[in-house]
mmCIF file of C-alpha atoms and ligand atoms in Angstrom:
data_model
loop_
_atom_site.group_PDB
_atom_site.id
_atom_site.type_symbol
_atom_site.label_atom_id
_atom_site.label_comp_id
_atom_site.label_asym_id
_atom_site.label_seq_id
_atom_site.Cartn_x
_atom_site.Cartn_y
_atom_site.Cartn_z
ATOM 1 C CA MET A 1 27.423 11.092 -3.941
ATOM 2 C CA ASP A 2 29.571 8.512 -5.768
ATOM 3 C CA ASN A 3 31.370 6.052 -3.568
ATOM 4 C CA PRO A 4 34.266 4.352 -5.356
ATOM 5 C CA LEU A 5 34.264 1.567 -2.770
ATOM 6 C CA VAL A 6 30.759 0.464 -3.684
ATOM 7 C CA ASN A 7 30.272 -1.804 -6.664
ATOM 8 C CA GLU A 8 27.645 -0.321 -8.990
ATOM 9 C CA SER A 9 25.845 -3.663 -9.135
ATOM 10 C CA ASP A 10 25.390 -3.571 -5.353
ATOM 11 C CA ILE A 11 23.493 -0.294 -5.468
ATOM 12 C CA ILE A 12 19.879 -0.818 -4.517
ATOM 13 C CA CYS A 13 18.768 2.782 -4.141
ATOM 14 C CA LYS A 14 19.892 4.556 -7.276
ATOM 15 C CA CYS A 15 18.547 7.910 -6.120
ATOM 16 C CA PHE A 16 20.921 8.042 -3.152
ATOM 17 C CA GLN A 17 23.533 5.479 -4.285
ATOM 18 C CA VAL A 18 22.932 3.220 -1.290
ATOM 19 C CA SER A 19 24.179 -0.346 -1.502
ATOM 20 C CA GLU A 20 22.522 -3.553 -0.386
ATOM 21 C CA GLY A 21 25.188 -3.937 2.299
ATOM 22 C CA THR A 22 24.538 -0.478 3.723
ATOM 23 C CA ILE A 23 20.787 -1.021 3.809
ATOM 24 C CA ARG A 24 21.098 -4.442 5.445
ATOM 25 C CA ALA A 25 23.618 -3.081 7.957
ATOM 26 C CA CYS A 26 21.292 -0.189 8.885
ATOM 27 C CA ILE A 27 18.374 -2.567 9.322
ATOM 28 C CA GLY A 28 20.398 -4.994 11.414
ATOM 29 C CA LYS A 29 22.243 -2.468 13.543
ATOM 30 C CA ASN A 30 19.119 -0.487 14.393
ATOM 31 C CA ASP A 31 16.607 -3.355 14.205
ATOM 32 C CA LEU A 32 14.531 -1.294 11.770
ATOM 33 C CA THR A 33 11.036 -2.412 10.870
ATOM 34 C CA SER A 34 9.793 0.030 8.235
ATOM 35 C CA ILE A 35 10.890 1.603 4.976
ATOM 36 C CA GLU A 36 10.490 5.040 6.564
ATOM 37 C CA GLU A 37 12.970 4.092 9.286
ATOM 38 C CA VAL A 38 15.439 2.856 6.666
ATOM 39 C CA THR A 39 15.099 6.144 4.786
ATOM 40 C CA GLN A 40 15.765 8.103 7.968
ATOM 41 C CA ALA A 41 18.801 5.932 8.768
ATOM 42 C CA CYS A 42 20.562 5.838 5.389
ATOM 43 C CA GLU A 43 18.440 7.830 2.881
ATOM 44 C CA ALA A 44 17.598 4.714 0.849
ATOM 45 C CA GLY A 45 14.046 4.897 -0.406
ATOM 46 C CA GLY A 46 13.732 8.640 -0.006
ATOM 47 C CA GLY A 47 13.505 9.484 -3.695
ATOM 48 C CA CYS A 48 11.526 7.795 -6.444
ATOM 49 C CA HIS A 49 10.468 4.807 -4.276
ATOM 50 C CA SER A 50 11.586 2.348 -6.969
ATOM 51 C CA CYS A 51 13.689 0.480 -4.417
ATOM 52 C CA HIS A 52 10.941 0.119 -1.808
ATOM 53 C CA ILE A 53 10.177 -3.439 -2.845
ATOM 54 C CA LEU A 54 13.749 -4.524 -2.127
ATOM 55 C CA ILE A 55 13.976 -2.557 1.123
ATOM 56 C CA GLN A 56 10.778 -4.286 2.250
ATOM 57 C CA LEU A 57 12.271 -7.633 1.203
ATOM 58 C CA PHE A 58 15.386 -6.931 3.310
ATOM 59 C CA LEU A 59 13.188 -5.889 6.252
ATOM 60 C CA ASP A 60 11.180 -9.101 5.916
ATOM 61 C CA GLN A 61 14.362 -11.165 5.762
ATOM 62 C CA HIS A 62 15.754 -9.427 8.851
ATOM 63 C CA GLN A 63 12.543 -10.282 10.684
ATOM 64 C CA HIS A 64 12.718 -13.850 9.328
ATOM 65 C CA LYS A 65 9.407 -13.335 7.551
ATOM 66 C CA GLN A 66 8.610 -15.251 4.414
ATOM 67 C CA SER A 67 8.123 -12.541 1.781
ATOM 68 C CA ASN A 68 5.074 -12.923 -0.396
ATOM 69 C CA VAL A 69 6.290 -11.922 -3.843
ATOM 70 C CA GLU A 70 2.798 -11.381 -5.177
ATOM 71 C CA ALA A 71 1.938 -9.065 -2.290
ATOM 72 C CA LEU A 72 5.217 -7.158 -2.634
ATOM 73 C CA MET A 73 4.673 -6.708 -6.369
ATOM 74 C CA SER A 74 1.102 -5.626 -5.780
ATOM 75 C CA GLN A 75 2.144 -3.045 -3.179
ATOM 76 C CA TYR A 76 5.415 -1.781 -4.645
ATOM 77 C CA GLY A 77 5.600 -3.043 -8.241
ATOM 78 C CA GLY A 78 4.123 0.097 -9.759
ATOM 79 C CA LYS A 79 7.000 2.182 -8.421
ATOM 80 C CA ILE A 80 9.761 0.084 -9.970
ATOM 81 C CA LYS A 81 11.655 1.724 -12.832
ATOM 82 C CA LYS A 82 13.980 -1.160 -13.738
ATOM 83 C CA ARG A 83 12.750 -4.636 -13.011
ATOM 84 C CA GLY A 84 15.984 -6.329 -13.993
ATOM 85 C CA ILE A 85 17.481 -5.930 -10.548
ATOM 86 C CA LEU A 86 14.645 -7.939 -9.048
ATOM 87 C CA SER A 87 15.849 -11.146 -10.667
ATOM 88 C CA ARG A 88 18.793 -11.142 -8.244
ATOM 89 C CA PHE A 89 16.382 -11.381 -5.352
ATOM 90 C CA PHE A 90 13.282 -13.096 -6.678
ATOM 91 C CA LYS A 91 12.951 -16.201 -8.770
ATOM 92 C CA ARG A 92 11.576 -15.211 -12.117
ATOM 93 C CA SER A 93 8.039 -16.050 -12.898
ATOM 94 C CA LYS A 94 5.807 -14.382 -15.458
ATOM 95 C CA SER A 95 3.340 -13.313 -12.804
ATOM 96 C CA SER A 96 5.776 -12.021 -10.202
ATOM 97 C CA VAL A 97 8.595 -10.331 -12.100
ATOM 98 C CA PRO A 98 7.559 -9.037 -15.495
ATOM 99 C CA ALA A 99 10.333 -8.638 -18.028
ATOM 100 C CA SER A 100 11.831 -5.162 -18.222
HETATM 101 S S1 LIG B 1 15.939 4.148 -6.190
HETATM 102 FE FE1 LIG B 1 15.627 4.337 -4.048
HETATM 103 S S2 LIG B 1 14.365 6.085 -3.883
HETATM 104 FE FE2 LIG B 1 14.811 5.995 -6.012
#
């Protein structure tokens, strides 16, 4: 499901090739509140779950919630395959975003 209009670096969900913009648009347009709803709307998060931490971050941001990085890492960190992408969204700290 390659989309030549989507920059590879914007892809958040590698399993379904869903970009940050698509995920944020789905959340905003439908006022989504859960990862399951995002998956139903645009497939993101429906595979390996590696992107769940970022989907939850986008949901929190849409709801104007202050994301707790430690809590997100505790809940979703074990599912992450490549941690490098997290540095775009979280400030690096040894405790919150381990090196990949
Ligand atoms: S990267 Fe999103 S489900 Fe695998």
